[in-house]
Coordinates of C-alpha atoms and ligand atoms in Angstrom, one line a residue:
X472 CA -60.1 -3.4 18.6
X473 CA -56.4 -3.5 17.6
X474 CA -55.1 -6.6 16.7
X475 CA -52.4 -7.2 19.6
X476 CA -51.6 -10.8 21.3
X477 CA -52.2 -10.8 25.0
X478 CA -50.3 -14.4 25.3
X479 CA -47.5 -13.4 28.3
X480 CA -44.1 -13.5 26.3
X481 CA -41.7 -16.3 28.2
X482 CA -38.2 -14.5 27.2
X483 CA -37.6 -11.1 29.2
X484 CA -34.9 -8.8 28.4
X485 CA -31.5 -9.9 30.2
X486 CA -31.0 -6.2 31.1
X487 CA -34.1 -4.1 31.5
X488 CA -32.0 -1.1 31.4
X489 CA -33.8 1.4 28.7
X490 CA -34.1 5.0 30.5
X491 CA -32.7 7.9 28.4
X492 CA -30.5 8.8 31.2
X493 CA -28.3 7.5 33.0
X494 CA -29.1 4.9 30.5
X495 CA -27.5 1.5 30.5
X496 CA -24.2 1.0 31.9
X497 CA -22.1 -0.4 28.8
X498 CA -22.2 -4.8 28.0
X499 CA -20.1 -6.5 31.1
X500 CA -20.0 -3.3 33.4
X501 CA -19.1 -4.0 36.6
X502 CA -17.8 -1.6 38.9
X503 CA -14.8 -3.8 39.3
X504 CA -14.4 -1.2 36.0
X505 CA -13.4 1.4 38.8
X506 CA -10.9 -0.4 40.6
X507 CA -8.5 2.0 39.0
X508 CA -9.8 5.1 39.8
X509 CA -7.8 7.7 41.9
X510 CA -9.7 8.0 44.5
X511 CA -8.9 9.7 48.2
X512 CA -6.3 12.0 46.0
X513 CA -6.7 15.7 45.3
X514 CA -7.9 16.3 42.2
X515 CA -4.3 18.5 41.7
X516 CA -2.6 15.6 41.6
X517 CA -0.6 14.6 39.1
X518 CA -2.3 11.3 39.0
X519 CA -5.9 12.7 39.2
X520 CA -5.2 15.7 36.3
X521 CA -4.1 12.6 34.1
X522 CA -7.0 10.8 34.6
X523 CA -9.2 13.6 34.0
X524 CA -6.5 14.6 30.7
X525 CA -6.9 11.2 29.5
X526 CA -11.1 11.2 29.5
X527 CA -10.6 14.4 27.6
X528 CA -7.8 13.0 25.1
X529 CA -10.2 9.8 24.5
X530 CA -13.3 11.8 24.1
X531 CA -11.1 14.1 21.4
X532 CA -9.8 10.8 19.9
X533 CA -13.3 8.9 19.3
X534 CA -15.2 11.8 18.3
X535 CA -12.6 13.2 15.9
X536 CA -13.0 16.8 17.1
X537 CA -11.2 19.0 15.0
X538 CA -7.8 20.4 15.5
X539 CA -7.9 23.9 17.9
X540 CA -10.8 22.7 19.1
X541 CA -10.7 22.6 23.4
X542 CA -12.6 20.2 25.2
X543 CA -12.9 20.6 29.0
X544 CA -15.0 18.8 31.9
X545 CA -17.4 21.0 33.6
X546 CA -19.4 21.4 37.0
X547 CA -23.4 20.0 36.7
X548 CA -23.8 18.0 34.0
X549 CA -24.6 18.5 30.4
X550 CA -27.1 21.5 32.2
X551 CA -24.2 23.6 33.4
X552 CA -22.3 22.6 30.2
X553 CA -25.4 24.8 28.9
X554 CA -25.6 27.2 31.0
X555 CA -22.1 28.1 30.9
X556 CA -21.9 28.2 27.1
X557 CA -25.5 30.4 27.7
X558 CA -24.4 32.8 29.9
X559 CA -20.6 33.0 28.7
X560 CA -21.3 33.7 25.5
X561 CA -24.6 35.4 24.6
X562 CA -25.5 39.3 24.7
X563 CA -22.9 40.0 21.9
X564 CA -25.1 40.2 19.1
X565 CA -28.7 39.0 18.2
X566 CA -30.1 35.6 19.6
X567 CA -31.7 33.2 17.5
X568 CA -33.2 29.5 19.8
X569 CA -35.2 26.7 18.3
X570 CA -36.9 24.7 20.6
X571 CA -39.3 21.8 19.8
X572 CA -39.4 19.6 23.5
X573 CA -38.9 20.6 26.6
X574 CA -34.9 21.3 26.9
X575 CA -34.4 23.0 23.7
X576 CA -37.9 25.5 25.8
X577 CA -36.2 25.3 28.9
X578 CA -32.8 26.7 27.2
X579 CA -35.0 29.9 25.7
X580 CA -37.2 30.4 28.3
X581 CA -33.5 30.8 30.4
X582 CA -32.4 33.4 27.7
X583 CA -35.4 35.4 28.0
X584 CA -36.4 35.2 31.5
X585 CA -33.1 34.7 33.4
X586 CA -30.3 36.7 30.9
X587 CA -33.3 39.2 29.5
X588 CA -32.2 39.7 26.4
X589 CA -35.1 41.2 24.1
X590 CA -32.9 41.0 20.5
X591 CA -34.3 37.0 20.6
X592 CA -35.9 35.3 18.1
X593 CA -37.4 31.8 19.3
X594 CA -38.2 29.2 16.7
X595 CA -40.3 26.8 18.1
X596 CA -42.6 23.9 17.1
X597 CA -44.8 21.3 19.1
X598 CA -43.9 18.0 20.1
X599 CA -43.2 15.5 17.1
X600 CA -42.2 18.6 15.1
X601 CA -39.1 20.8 14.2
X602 CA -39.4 24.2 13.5
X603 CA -38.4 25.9 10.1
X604 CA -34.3 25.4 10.2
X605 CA -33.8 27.4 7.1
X606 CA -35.7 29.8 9.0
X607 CA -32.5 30.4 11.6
X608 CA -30.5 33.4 11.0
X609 CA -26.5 32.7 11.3
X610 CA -25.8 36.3 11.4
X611 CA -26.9 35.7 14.6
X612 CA -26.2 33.6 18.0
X613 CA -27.9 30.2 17.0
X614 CA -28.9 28.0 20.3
X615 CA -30.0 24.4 19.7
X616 CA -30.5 21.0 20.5
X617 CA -29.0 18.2 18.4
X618 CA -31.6 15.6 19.6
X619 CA -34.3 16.6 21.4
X620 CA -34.6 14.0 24.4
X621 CA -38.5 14.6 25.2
X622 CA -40.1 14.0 21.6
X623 CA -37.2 11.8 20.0
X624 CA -37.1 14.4 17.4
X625 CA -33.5 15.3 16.3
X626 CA -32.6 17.4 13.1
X627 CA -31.4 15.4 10.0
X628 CA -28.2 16.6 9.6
X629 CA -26.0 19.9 9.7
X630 CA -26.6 20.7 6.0
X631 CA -29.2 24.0 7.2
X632 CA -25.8 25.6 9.2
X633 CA -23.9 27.7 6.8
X634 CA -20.1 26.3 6.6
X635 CA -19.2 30.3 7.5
X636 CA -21.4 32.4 9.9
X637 CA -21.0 35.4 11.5
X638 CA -23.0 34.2 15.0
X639 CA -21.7 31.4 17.3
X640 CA -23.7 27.9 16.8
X641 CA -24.2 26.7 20.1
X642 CA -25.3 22.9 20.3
X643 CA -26.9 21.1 23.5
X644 CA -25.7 17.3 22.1
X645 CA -26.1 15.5 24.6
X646 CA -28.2 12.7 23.4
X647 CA -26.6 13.2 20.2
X648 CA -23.0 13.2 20.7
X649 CA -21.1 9.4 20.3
X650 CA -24.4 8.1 18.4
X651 CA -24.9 10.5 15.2
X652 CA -22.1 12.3 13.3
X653 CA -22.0 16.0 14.1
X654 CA -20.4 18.5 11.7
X655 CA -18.1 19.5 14.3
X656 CA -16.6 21.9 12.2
X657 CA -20.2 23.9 11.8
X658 CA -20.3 24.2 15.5
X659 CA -18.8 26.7 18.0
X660 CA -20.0 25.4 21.1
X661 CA -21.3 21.4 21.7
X662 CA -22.2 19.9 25.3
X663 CA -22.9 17.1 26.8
X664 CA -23.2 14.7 29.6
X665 CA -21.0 10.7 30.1
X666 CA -24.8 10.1 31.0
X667 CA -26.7 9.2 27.6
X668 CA -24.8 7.5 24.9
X669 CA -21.9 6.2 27.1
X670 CA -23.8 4.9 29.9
X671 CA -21.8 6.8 32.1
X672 CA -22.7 8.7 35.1
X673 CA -24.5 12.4 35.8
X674 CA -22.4 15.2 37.5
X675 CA -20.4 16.4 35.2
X676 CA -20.6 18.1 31.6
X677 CA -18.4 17.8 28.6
X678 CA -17.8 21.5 26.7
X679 CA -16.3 21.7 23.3
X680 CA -15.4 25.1 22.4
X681 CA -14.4 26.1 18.5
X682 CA -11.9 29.1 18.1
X683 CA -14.6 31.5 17.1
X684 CA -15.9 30.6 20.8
X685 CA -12.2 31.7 22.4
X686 CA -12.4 35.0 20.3
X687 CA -16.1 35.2 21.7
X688 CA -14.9 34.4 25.6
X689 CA -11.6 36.7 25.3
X690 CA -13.0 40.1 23.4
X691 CA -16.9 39.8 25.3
X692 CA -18.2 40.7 28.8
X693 CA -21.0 39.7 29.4
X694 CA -23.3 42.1 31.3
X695 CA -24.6 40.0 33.9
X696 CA -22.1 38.5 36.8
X697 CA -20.9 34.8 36.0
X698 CA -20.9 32.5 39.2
X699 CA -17.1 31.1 39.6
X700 CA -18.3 27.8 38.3
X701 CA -19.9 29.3 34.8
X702 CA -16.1 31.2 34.1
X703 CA -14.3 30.1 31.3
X704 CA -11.9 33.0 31.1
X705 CA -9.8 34.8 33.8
X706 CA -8.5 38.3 33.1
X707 CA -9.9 38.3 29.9
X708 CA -8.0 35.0 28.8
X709 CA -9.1 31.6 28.6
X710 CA -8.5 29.4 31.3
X711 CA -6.6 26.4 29.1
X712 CA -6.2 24.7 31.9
X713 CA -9.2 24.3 32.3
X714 CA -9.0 22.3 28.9
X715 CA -6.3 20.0 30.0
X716 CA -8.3 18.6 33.1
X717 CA -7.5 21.4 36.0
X718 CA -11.3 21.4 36.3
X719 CA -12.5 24.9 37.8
X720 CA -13.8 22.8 41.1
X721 CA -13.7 19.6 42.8
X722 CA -14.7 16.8 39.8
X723 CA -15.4 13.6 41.1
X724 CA -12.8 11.1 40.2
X725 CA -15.1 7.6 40.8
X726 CA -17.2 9.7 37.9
X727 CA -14.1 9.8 35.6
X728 CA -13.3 6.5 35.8
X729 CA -16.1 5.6 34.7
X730 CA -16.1 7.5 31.7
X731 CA -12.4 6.4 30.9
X732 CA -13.8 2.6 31.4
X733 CA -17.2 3.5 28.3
X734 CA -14.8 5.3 26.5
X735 CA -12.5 2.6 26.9
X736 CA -15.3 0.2 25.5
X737 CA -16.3 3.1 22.9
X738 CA -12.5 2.0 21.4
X739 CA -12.6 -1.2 21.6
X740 CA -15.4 -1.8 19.9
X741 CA -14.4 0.2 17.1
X742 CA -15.2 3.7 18.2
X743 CA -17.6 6.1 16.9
X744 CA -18.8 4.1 14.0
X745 CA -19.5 1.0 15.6
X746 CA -21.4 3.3 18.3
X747 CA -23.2 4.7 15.0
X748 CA -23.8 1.2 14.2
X749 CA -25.2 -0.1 17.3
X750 CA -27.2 2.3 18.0
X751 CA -28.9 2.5 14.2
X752 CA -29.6 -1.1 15.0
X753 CA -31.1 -0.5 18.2
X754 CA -33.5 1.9 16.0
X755 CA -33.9 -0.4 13.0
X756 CA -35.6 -3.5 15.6
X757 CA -37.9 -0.7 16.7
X758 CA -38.9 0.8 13.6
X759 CA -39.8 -2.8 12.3
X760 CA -42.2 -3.3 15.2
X761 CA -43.4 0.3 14.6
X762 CA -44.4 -0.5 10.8
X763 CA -46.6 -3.6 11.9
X764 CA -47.9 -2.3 15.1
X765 CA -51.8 -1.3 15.2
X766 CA -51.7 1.0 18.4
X767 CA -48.2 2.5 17.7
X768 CA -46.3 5.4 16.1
X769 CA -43.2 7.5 16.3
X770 CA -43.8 10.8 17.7
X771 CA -41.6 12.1 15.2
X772 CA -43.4 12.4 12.5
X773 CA -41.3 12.9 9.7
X774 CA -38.5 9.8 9.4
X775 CA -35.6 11.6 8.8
X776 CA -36.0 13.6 12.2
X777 CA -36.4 10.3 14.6
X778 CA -34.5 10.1 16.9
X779 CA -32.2 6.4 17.2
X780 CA -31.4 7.0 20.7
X781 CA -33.9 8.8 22.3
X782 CA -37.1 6.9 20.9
X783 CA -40.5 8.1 21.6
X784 CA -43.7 6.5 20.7
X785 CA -47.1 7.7 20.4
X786 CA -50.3 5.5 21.0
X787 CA -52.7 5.9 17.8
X788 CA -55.4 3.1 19.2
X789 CA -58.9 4.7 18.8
X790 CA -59.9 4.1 22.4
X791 CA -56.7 5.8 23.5
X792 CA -57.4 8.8 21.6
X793 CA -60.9 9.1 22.7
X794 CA -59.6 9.3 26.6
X795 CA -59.3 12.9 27.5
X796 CA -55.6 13.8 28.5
X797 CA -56.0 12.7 32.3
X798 CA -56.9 9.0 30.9
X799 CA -54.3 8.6 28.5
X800 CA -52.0 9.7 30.7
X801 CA -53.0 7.2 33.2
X802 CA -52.8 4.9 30.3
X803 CA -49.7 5.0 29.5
X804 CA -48.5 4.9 33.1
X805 CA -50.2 1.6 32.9
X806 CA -48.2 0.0 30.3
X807 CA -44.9 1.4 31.7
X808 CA -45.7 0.6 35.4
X809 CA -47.1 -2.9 34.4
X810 CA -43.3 -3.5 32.6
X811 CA -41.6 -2.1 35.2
X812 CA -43.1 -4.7 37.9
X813 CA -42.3 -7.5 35.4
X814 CA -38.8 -6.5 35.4
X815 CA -38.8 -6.3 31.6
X816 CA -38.0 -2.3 31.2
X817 CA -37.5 0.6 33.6
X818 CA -37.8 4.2 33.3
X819 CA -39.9 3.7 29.7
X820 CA -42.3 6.4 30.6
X821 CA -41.9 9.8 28.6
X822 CA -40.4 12.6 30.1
X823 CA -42.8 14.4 32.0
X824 CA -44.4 17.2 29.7
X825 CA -43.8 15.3 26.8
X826 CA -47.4 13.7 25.4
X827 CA -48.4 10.4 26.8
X828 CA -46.6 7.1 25.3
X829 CA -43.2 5.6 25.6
X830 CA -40.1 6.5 25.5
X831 CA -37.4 3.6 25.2
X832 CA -33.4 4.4 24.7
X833 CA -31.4 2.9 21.8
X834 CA -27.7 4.2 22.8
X835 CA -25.1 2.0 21.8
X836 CA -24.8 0.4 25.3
X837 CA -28.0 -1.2 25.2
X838 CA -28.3 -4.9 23.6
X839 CA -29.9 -5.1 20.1
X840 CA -31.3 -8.7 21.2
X841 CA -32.8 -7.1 24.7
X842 CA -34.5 -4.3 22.4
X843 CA -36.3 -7.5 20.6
X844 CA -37.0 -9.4 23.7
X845 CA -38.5 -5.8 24.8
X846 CA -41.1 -5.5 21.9
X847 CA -43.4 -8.6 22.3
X848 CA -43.9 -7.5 26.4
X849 CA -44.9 -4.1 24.8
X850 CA -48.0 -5.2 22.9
X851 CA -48.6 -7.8 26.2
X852 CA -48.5 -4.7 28.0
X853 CA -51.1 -2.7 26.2
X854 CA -53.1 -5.4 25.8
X855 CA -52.8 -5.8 29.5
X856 CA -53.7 -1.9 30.0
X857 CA -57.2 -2.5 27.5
X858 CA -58.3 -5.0 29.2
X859 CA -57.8 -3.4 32.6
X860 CA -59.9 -0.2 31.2
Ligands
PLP1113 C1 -31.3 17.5 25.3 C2 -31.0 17.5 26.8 N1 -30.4 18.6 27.3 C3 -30.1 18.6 28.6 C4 -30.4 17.6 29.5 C5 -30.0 17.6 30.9 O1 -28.9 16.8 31.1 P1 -28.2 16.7 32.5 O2 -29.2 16.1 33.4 O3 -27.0 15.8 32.2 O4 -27.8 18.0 32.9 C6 -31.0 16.4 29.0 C7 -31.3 15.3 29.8 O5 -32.0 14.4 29.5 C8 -31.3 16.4 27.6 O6 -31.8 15.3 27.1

């Protein structure tokens, strides 16, 4: 029997906000935030394309991107960010994908089943692990996920990408991208979505494009039609405008104001390495608990590939483990569920193919102190599940 307090914890989280996306709006949201937004103007407006110019300028400004680097917005979310780069880019040469959770397989199974090409390696590895990253060949197209959302397993670092490479390095970052440093230079394409890290809103997707990636979109056809909304290039030329806020199709403005209003925070708070900082503080609370706990463990097993936003936990408890899958999923619906009607933390259930546990965000907008007010309900909450087996 694990050793876990049942006593009810008095002090609840003041914002029970911990979904990996949309996660937490950012400290003293309101949506007075939007009052400013341009709304019931055309996107063409002068007013509107500065709005959506100055979301790009402060994204470019926080995250240091390097110089002749473009960053544009982009229709459906940090997905069609994806599938743009995806189906933009790829049938030039050799494909290698790592996939270890279920974007980084949903990404490969895309290449393979939807764009058919057959000159594709994919490197995979179960949950909780990566695959072999030396094992990725740069001579080729390389596809993969920064931070892989559904195991909170991330890689390291960029150290296993060569600094010159004769394939594009295309990198889903979405949970990655205004929490971890990225070696922006490394990569030719990175995505993601104002939904994870900056609390911000779905609908739209952030691309960052490296020159190597203009060379790619301006000298390769791809042999498969492009729906208007996946075309970065017109007449064989980039569309820049694209990559000064004349968005290919109708963005929506209350979304950018949003973004302008976390990026805003993002800045005043010190930018990207007080995001850094918060959110390895966020991690450090949970790690602590993980240490001491008797029933739980990071999915992730190694500790330099777990994940500080995206954090995923595993139950080890012996009577968990000796549940067949149906009863630990039920489980560990239990804890989450039992949270969730306490008003202590929504949306902590793990994504659903990813093994039973939990899955709690650590972005920078969510409160150190509410993570610590979180852990005690957890063990409550199993306890509460044990004794209800
Ligand atoms: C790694 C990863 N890629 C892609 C997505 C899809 O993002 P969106 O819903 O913004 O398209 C997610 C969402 O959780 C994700 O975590």
């Amino acid at each position: 029997m694990p050793d876990v307090t049942a006593a009810k914890p008095k002090l609840k989280p003041l914002r029970p906000h911990f979904s990996s996306g949309p996660t937490a709006k950012r400290p003293g949201w309101s949506a007075a935030a939007l009052a400013a937004a341009c709304l019931g103007r055309s996107h063409r407006s002068k007013q509107a394309r500065a709005k959506l110019a100055q979301a790009l300028e402060l994204s470019r400004k926080i995250l240091g991107l390097p110089a002749g680097y473009r960053i544009g917005i982009v229709p459906g979310s940090d997905t069609g960010a994806v599938e743009m780069a995806l189906w933009s880019l790829l049938g030039a040469r050799g494909v290698d994908v790592l996939a270890w959770e279920a974007f980084g397989r949903s990404w490969a199974s895309d290449i393979a089943r939807q764009l058919k090409l057959t000159d594709l390696r994919t490197l995979e590895a179960p949950y909780g692990k990566l695959p072999d990253l030396k094992a990725a060949d740069f001579s080729r197209d390389v596809v993969f996920t920064w931070n892989g959302t559904t195991s909170g397993v991330r890689v390291p670092d960029g150290d296993w990408i060569p600094a010159a490479h004769d394939g594009l390095v295309i990198c889903d970052a979405t949970s990655a991208v205004f929490a971890m440093e990225l070696p922006w230079a490394k990569l030719d394409v990175v995505t993601w979505s104002w939904q994870k890290v900056l609390g911000g809103e779905g609908a739209h997707g952030l691309i960052v494009l490296s020159p190597r990636a203009v060379a790619r979109l301006e000298t390769h056809e791809p042999g498969w039609p492009l729906p208007k909304i996946f075309q970065l290039t017109s007449k064989g030329k980039l569309n820049e405008g694209l990559f000064r806020g004349e968005t290919i199709n109708t963005p929506s403005l209350l979304v950018v104001e949003d973004a302008i209003d976390a990026l805003g925070w993002a800045e005043r708070i010190g930018g990207l390495p007080a995001l850094i900082r918060r959110t390895m503080a966020n991690f450090a609370v949970i790690d602590r608990w993980v240490a001491a706990s008797s029933w739980a463990a990071f999915l992730a097993e190694e500790p330099a590939t777990r994940s500080p936003t995206s954090i995923c936990l595993k139950i080890t408890d012996a009577d968990f483990l000796a549940r067949d899958a149906e009863g630990r999923a039920a489980f560990a619906k239990a804890i989450a569920d039992r949270l969730e009607a306490e008003g202590v933390a929504f949306d902590i259930a793990p994504y659903r193919d990813a093994p039973p546990g939990l899955r709690i965000w650590g972005g920078a907008t969510v409160e150190t102190s509410d993570l610590e007010a979180l852990l005690p309900w957890l063990d409550w909450a199993f306890a509460e599940a044990r004794r209800g087996s």
